[in-house]
Coordinates of C-alpha atoms and ligand atoms in Angstrom, one line a residue:
Chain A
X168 CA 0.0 0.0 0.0
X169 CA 2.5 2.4 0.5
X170 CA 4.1 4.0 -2.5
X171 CA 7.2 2.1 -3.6
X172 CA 10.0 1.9 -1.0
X173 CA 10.3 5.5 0.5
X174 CA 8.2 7.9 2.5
X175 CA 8.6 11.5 0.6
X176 CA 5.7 13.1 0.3
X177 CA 2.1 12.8 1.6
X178 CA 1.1 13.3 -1.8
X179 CA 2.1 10.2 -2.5
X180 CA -0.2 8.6 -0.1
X181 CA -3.2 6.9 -0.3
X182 CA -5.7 6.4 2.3
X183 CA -5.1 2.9 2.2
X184 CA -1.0 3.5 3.0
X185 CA -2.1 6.2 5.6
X186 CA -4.4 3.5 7.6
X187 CA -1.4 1.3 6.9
X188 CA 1.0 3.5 8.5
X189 CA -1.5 4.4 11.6
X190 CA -2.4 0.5 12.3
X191 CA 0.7 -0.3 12.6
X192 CA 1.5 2.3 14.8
X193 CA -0.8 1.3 17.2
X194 CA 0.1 -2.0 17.0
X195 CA 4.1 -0.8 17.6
X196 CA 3.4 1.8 20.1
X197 CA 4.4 -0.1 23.6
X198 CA 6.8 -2.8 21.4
X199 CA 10.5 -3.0 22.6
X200 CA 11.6 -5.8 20.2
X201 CA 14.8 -7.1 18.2
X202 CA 12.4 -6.4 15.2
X203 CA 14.5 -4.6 13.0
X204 CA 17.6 -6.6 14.7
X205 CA 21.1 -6.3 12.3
X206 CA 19.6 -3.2 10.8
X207 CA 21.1 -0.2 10.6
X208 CA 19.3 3.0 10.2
X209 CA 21.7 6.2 8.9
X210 CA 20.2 9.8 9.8
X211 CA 21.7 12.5 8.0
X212 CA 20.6 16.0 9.3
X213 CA 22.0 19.1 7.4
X214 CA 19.8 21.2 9.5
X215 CA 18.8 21.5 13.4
X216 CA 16.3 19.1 14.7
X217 CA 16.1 17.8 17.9
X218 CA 13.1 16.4 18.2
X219 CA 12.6 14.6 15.0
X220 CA 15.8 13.3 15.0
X221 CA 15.8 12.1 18.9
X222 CA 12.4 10.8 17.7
X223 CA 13.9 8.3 14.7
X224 CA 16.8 7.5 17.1
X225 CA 14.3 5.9 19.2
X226 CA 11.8 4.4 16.8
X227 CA 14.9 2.7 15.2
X228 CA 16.7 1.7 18.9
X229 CA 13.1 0.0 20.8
X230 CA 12.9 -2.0 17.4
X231 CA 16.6 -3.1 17.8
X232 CA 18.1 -1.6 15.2
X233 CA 21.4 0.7 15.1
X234 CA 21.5 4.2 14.1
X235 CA 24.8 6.3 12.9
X236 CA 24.3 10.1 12.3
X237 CA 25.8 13.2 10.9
X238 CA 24.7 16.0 12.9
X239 CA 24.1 19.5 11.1
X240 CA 27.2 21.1 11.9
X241 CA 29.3 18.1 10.3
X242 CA 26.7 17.8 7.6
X243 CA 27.4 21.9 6.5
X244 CA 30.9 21.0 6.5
X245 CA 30.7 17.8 4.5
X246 CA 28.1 19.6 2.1
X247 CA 30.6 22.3 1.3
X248 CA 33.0 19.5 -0.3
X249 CA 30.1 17.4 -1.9
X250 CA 26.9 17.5 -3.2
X251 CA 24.3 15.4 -1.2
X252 CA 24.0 13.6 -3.8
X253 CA 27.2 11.6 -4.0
X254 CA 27.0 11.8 0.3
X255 CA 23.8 9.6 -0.4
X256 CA 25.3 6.8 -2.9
X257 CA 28.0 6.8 -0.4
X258 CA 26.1 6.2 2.6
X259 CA 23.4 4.0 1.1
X260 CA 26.6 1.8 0.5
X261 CA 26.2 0.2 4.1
X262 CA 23.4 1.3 5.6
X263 CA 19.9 0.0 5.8
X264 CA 17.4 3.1 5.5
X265 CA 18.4 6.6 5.2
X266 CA 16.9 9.4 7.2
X267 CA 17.1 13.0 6.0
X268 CA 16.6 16.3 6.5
X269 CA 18.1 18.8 4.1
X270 CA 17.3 22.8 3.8
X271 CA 16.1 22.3 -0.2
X272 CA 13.0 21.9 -1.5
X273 CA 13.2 18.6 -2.8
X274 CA 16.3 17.0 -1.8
X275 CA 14.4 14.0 -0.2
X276 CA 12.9 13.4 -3.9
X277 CA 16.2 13.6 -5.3
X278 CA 18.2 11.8 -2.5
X279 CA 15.8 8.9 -2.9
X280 CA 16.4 8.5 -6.7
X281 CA 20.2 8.1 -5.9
X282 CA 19.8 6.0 -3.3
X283 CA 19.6 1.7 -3.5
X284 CA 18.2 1.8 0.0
X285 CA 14.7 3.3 1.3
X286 CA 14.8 6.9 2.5
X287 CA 12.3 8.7 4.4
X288 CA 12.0 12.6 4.4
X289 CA 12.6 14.0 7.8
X290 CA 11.8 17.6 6.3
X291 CA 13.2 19.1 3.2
X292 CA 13.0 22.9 3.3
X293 CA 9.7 24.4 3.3
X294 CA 8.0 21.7 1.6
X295 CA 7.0 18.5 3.1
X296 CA 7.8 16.8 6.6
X297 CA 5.4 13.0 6.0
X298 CA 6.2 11.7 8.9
X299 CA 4.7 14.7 11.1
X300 CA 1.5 14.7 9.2
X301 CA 1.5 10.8 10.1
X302 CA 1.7 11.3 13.5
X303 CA -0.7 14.1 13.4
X304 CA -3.2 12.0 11.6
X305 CA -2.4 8.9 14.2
X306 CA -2.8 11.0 17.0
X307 CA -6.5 12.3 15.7
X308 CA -6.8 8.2 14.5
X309 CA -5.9 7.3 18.3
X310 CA -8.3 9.4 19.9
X311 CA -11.3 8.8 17.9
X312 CA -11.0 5.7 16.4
X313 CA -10.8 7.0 13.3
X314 CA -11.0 10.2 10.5
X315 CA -14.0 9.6 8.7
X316 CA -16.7 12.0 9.9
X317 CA -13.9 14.3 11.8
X318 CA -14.7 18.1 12.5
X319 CA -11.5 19.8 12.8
X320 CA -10.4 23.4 13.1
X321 CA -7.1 24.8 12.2
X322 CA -6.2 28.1 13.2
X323 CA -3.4 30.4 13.3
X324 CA -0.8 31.0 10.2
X325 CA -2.8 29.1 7.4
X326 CA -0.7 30.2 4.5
X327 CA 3.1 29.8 5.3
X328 CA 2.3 27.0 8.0
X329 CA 3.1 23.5 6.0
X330 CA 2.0 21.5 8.5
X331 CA -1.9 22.3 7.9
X332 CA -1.6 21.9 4.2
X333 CA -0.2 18.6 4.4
X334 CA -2.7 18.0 6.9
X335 CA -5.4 19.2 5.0
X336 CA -4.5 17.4 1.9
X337 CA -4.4 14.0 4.1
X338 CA -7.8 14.0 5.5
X339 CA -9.7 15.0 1.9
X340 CA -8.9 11.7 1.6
X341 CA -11.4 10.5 4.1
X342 CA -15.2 10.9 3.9
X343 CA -17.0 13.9 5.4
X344 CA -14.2 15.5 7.2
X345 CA -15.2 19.3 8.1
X346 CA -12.4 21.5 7.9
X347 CA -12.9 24.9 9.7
X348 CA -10.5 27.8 9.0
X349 CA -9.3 30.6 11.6
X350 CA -6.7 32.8 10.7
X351 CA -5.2 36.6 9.8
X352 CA -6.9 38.4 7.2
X353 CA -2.7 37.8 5.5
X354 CA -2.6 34.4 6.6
X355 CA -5.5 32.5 5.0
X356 CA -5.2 28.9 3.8
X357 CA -3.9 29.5 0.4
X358 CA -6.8 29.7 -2.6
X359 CA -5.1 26.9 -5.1
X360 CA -4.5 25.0 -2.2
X361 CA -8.8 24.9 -1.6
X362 CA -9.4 24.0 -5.1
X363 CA -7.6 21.0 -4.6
X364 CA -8.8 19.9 -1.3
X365 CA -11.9 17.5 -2.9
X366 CA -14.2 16.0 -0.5
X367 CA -12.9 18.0 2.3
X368 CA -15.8 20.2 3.5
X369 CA -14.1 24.1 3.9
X370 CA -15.7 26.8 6.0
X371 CA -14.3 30.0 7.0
X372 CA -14.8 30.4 11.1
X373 CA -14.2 33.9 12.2
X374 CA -12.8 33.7 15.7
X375 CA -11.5 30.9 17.7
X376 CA -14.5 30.8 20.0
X377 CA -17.3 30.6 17.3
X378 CA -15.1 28.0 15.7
X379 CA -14.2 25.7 18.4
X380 CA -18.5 25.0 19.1
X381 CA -18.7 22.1 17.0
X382 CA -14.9 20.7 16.8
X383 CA -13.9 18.2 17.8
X384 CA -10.3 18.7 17.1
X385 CA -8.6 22.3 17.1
X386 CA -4.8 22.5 15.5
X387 CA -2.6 25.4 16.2
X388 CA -0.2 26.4 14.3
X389 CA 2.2 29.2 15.5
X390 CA 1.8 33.4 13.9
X391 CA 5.4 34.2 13.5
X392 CA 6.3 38.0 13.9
X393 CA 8.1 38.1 10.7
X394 CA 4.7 37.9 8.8
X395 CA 3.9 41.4 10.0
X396 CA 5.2 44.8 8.9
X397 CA 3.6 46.8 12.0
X398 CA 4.3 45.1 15.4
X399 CA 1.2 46.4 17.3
X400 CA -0.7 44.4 14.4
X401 CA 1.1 41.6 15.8
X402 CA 0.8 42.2 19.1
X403 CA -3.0 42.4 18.7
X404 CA -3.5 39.3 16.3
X405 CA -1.1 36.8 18.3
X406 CA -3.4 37.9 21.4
X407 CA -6.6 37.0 20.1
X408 CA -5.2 33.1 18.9
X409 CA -3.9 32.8 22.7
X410 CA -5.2 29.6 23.9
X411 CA -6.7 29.9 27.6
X412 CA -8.2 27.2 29.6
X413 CA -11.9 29.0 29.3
X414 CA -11.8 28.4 26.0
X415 CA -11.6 24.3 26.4
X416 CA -13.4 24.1 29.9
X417 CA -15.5 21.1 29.2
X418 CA -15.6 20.3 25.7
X419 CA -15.5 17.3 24.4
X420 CA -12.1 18.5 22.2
X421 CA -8.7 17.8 21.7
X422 CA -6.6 20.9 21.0
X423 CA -2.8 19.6 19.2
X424 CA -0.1 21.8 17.9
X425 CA 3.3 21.0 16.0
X426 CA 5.3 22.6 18.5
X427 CA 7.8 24.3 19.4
X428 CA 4.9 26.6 21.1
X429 CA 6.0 29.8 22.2
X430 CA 3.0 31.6 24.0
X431 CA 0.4 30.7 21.7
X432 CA -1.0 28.3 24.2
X433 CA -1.0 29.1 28.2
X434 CA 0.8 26.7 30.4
X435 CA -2.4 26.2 31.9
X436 CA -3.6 24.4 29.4
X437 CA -1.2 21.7 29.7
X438 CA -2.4 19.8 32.6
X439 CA -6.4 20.0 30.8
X440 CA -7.3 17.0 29.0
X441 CA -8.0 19.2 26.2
X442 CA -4.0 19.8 25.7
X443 CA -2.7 16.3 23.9
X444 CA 0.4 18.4 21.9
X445 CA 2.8 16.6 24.0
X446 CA 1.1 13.0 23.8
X447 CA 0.9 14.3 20.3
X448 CA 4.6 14.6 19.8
X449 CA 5.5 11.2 21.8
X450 CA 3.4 9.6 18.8
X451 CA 6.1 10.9 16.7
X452 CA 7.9 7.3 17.8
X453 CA 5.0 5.0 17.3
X454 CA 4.7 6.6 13.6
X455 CA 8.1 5.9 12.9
X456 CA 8.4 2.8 14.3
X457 CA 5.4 1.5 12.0
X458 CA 7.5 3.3 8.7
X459 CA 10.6 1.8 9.6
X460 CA 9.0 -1.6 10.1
X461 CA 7.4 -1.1 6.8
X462 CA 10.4 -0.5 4.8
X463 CA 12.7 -2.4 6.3
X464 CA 10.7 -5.6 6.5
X465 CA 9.6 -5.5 3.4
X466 CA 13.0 -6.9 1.1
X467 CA 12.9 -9.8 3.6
X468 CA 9.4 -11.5 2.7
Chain B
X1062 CA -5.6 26.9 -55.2
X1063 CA -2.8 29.6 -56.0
X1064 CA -2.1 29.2 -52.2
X1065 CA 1.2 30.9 -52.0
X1066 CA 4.3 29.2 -49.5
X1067 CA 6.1 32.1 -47.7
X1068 CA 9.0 29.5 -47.8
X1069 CA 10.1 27.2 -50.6
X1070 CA 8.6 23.7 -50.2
X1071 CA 11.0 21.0 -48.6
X1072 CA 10.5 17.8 -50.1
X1073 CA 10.5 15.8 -46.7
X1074 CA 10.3 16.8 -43.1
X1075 CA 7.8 18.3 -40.5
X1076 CA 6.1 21.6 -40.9
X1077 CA 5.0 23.3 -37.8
X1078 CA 1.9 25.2 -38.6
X1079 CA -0.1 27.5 -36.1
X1080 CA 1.7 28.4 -33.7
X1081 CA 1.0 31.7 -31.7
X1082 CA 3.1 34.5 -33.3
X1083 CA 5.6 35.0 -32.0
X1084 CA 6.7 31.7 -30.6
X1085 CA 8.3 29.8 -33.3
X1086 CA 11.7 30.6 -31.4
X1087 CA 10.8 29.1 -28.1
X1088 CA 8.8 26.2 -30.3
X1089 CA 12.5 25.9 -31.3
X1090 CA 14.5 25.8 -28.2
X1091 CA 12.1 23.5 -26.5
X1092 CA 12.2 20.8 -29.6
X1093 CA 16.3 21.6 -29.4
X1094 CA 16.9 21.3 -32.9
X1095 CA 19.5 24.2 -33.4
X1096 CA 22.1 22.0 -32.6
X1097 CA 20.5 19.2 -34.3
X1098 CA 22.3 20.2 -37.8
X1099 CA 18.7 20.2 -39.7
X1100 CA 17.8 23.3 -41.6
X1101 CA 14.7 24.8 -40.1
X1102 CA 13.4 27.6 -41.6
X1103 CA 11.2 30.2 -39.3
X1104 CA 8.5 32.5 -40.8
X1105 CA 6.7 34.6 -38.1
X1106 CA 3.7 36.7 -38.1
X1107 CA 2.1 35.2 -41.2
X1108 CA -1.6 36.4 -41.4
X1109 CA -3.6 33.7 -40.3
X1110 CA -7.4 33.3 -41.0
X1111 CA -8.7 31.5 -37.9
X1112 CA -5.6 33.2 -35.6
X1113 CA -5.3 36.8 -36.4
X1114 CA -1.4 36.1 -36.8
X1115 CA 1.0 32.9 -36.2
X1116 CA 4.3 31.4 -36.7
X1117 CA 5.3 28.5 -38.9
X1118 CA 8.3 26.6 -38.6
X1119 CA 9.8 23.8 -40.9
X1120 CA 12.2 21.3 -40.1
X1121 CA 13.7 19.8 -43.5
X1122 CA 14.6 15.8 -43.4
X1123 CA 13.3 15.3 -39.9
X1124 CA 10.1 13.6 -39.1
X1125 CA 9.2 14.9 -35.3
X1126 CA 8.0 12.0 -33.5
X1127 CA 4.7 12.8 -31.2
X1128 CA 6.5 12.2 -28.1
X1129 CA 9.4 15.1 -29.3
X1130 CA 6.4 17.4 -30.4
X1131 CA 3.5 17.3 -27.9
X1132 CA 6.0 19.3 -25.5
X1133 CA 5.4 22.4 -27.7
X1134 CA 2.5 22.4 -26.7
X1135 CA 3.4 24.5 -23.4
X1136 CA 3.8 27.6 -25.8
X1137 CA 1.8 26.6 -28.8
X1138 CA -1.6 24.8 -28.2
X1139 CA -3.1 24.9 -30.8
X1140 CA -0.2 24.1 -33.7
X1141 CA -0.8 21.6 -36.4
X1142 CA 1.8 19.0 -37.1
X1143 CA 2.2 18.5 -40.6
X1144 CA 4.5 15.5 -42.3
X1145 CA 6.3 15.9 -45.6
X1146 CA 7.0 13.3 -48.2
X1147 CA 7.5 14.1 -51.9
X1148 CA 6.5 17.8 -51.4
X1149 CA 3.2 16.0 -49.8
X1150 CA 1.4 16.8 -46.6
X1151 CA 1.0 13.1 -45.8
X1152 CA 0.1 13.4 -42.3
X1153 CA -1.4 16.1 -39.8
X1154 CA -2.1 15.9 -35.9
X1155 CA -2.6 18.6 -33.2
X1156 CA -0.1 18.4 -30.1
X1157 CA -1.1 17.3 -26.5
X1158 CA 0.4 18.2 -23.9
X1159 CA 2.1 15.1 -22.1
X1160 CA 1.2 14.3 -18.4
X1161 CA 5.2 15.3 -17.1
X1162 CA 7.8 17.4 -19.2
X1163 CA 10.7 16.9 -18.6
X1164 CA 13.7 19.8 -18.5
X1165 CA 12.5 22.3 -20.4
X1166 CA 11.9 24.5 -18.1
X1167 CA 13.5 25.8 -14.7
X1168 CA 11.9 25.6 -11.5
X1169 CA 11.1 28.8 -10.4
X1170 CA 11.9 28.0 -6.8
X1171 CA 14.8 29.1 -5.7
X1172 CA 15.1 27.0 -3.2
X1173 CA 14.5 24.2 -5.3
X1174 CA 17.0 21.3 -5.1
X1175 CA 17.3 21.5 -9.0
X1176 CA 18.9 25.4 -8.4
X1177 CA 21.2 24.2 -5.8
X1178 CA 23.8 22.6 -7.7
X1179 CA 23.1 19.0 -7.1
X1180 CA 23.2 16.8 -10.3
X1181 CA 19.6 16.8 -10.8
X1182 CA 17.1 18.2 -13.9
X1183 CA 13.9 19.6 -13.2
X1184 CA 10.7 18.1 -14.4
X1185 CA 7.4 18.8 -13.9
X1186 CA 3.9 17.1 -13.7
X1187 CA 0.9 19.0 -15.6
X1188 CA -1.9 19.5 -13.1
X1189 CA -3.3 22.0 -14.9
X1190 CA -4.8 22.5 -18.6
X1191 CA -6.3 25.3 -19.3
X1192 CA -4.6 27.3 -17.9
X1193 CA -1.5 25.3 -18.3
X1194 CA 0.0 24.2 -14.7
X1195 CA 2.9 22.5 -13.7
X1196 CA 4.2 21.2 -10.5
X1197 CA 7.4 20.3 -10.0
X1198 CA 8.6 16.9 -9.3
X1199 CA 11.4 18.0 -6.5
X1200 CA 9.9 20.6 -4.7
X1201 CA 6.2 20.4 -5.3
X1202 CA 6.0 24.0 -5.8
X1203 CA 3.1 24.9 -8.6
X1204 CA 3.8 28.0 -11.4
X1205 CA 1.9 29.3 -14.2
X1206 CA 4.1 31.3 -15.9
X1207 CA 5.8 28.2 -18.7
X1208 CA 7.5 31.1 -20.6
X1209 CA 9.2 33.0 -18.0
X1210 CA 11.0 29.9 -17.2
X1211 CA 11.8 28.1 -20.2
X1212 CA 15.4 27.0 -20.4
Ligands
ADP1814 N1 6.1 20.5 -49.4 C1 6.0 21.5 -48.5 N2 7.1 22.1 -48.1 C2 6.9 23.1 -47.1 N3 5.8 23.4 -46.5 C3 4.7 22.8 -46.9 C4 4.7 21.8 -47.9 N4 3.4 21.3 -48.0 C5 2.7 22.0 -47.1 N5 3.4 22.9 -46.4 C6 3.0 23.8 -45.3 O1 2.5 23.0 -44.3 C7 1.3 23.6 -43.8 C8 0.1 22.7 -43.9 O2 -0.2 22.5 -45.3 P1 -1.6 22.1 -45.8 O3 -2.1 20.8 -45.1 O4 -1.5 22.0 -47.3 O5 -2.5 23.3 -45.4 P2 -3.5 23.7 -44.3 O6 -3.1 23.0 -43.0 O7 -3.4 25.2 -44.1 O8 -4.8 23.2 -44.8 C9 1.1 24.9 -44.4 O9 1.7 25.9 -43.6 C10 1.9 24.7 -45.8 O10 2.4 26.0 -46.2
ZN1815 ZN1 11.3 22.7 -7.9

């Protein structure tokens, strides 16, 4: 079900490889195992990330397999010698599955064609981070039982914020999902982006409050400051998409976030049982346990 | 029919007929035939009935396959195809545009993997008809604009 032998982009996914990818997980998420035993697991990060890469590390370690890594600042260096793509037919030369992040747009696409072994995109520029909408989608799948019928509101930066188009894109593939939008007047979900969201239901909310009535989930995304020319319009939008604990107090809701936060949601909120962004991010290792399972199972019958 | 040709019949090859005028040169680069040794012969703004004004282009001794022409159709839609034999029109097709195309034109990313040196050619997948959009295998980014970006 899942398209070929790497994990690039979700538009590659079916809904079929998605429920693939969340099953498993479920089935993975407590397993400490020799699994992937004699496997080893290469993560090559040419750009800061803790958490993702802590979060493969892991995935790979509870399944038994080893990990080797370059770390960013060893990646800049060895990037200024060569291009990635001879790093990668290098690498792919004794190691199982590669996992990389890479500042260009595309580099996962590319690395994978030069690559003999499955590669999964950790994040390549601003274009597509799979394994995050997977654990997004898993942590919605979790809760609920599943994404058919979900009402969901995303609010915050709509336009620049990746994470909600890949999002977005994932669940019109399910059947009467409700997709509420809450953003800036300059930070709508892009236009093109709507026309191609098919059998996604699209409503404009127009403040958190009104839109958080009927939802049963509520995604934040973060407003970065950069985005506005005049400060005090900053000041005044990022108050009004501040999460306080009146806002959940007693709904039936589950309010998630990519994180890093910075104030967009009150500490407060953390100990509701509205606030599942961290329980959200620890799903991070059940996703990637299931995708590394998947691909590195697979040659082996 | 007294028609008159605006260039001297070739007696085999592939005549490009209506394409938008002004075009013929990027119907050229695209097909890359100027290093291809064939004599082409370019004759623009030729009053057109059905098109106000078009290019045509001839290719002598070359018979363009549909797979090397349908790529055209990025900058000319609506041209006509025509095979020569013995001075004869003896076959004529439209262009389609193919489902990908491959590097003829440059991302307009910047941060595109195919601008950043790597050994890597863009190519695009057509999501789009009318207008004509293309997305971008590598990064995924969409763009409109074919002929600010042809190679
Ligand atoms: N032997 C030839 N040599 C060069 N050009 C030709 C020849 N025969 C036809 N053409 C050109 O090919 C195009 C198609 O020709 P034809 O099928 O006769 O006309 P139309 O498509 O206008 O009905 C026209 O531009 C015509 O001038
Ligand atoms: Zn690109």
């Amino acid at each position: 079900m899942l398209p070929g032998r790497d994990i690039i982009s979700m538009m590659d996914l079916s809904r079929e490889g998605i429920e693939e990818v969340v099953d498993l997980a479920g089935e993975l998420e407590d397993e400490r195992s020799g699994r992937l035993e004699g496997k080893l697991v290469a993560l090559l990060f040419y750009e800061p990330s803790t958490r993702t890469r802590l979060s493969f590390e892991a995935a790979s370690k509870m399944l038994g397999a080893e990990t080797i890594s370059i770390d960013s600042k060893e990646a800049s260096s060895m990037a200024k010698g060569e291009t990635l793509a001879d790093t990668v037919r290098v690498v792919e030369g004794y190691c199982d599955l590669i996992v990389l992040r890479h500042p260009a747009e595309g580099s996962a696409r590319m690395a994978a064609e030069f690559s003999g072994v499955p590669l999964i995109n950790a994040g390549d520029g601003s274009n597509e981070h799979p394994t995050q909408t997977l654990l997004d989608l898993y942590t919605i799948w979790k809760w609920r039982g599943g994404l058919d019928g979900l009402t969901v509101t995303v609010a915050g930066d709509l336009r620049y914020g990746r994470t909600v188009h890949s999002l977005a894109r994932a669940l019109a593939l399910f059947e009467d999902v409700t997709l509420t939008t809450v953003s800036p007047d300059n930070l709508r979900l892009p236009e093109d982006l709507v026309g191609q969201l098919d059998g996604l239901e699209v409503r404009e909310g127009d403040d958190l409050e009104g839109a958080v009535e009927s939802a049963e989930v509520l995604y934040l995304t973060r407003i970065q400051r950069e985005r506005f020319a005049d400060p005090e319009e900053y000041r005044k939008v990022a108050g009004s998409y501040r999460v306080m604990p009146e806002l959940l107090e007693g709904r039936d809701l589950v309010l998630m976030h990519p994180l890093p936060r910075v104030d967009e949601i009150s500490p407060e909120v953390d100990d509701m049982p509205q606030g599942r962004y961290f329980e959200q991010s620890a799903n991070g290792v059940a996703v990637r346990k299931a995708l590394l399972s998947l691909l590195l199972e697979d040659g082996d019958g | 029919m007294g028609r008159e040709l605006k260039v001297s019949s070739i007696e085999r090859g592939t005549v490009i007929d209506h394409i938008r005028a002004g075009n013929a040169l990027k119907v050229v680069r695209i097909l890359g035939i100027e290093g291809s040794g064939a004599t082409v012969s370019i004759v623009m703004n030729v009053s057109s009935g059905t098109m106000g004004r078009k290019d045509i282009l001839k290719v002598e001794d070359r018979t363009l396959s549909r797979e090397e022409v349908d790529k055209i159709a990025l900058v000319a839609p609506g041209a006509t195809i025509n095979i020569i034999e013995d001075f004869e029109v003896v076959e004529k097709h439209g262009v389609e545009l193919p489902g990908e195309i491959g590097t003829i034109l440059g991302c307009p990313n910047e941060g595109c993997v195919t601008n950043s040196g790597e050994p890597v050619s863009p190519r695009f997948t057509v999501v789009g008809r009318e207008p004509v959009r293309l997305r971008c295998v590598y990064c995924e980014e969409e763009t409109e604009d074919v002929e600010e970006n042809l190679l």
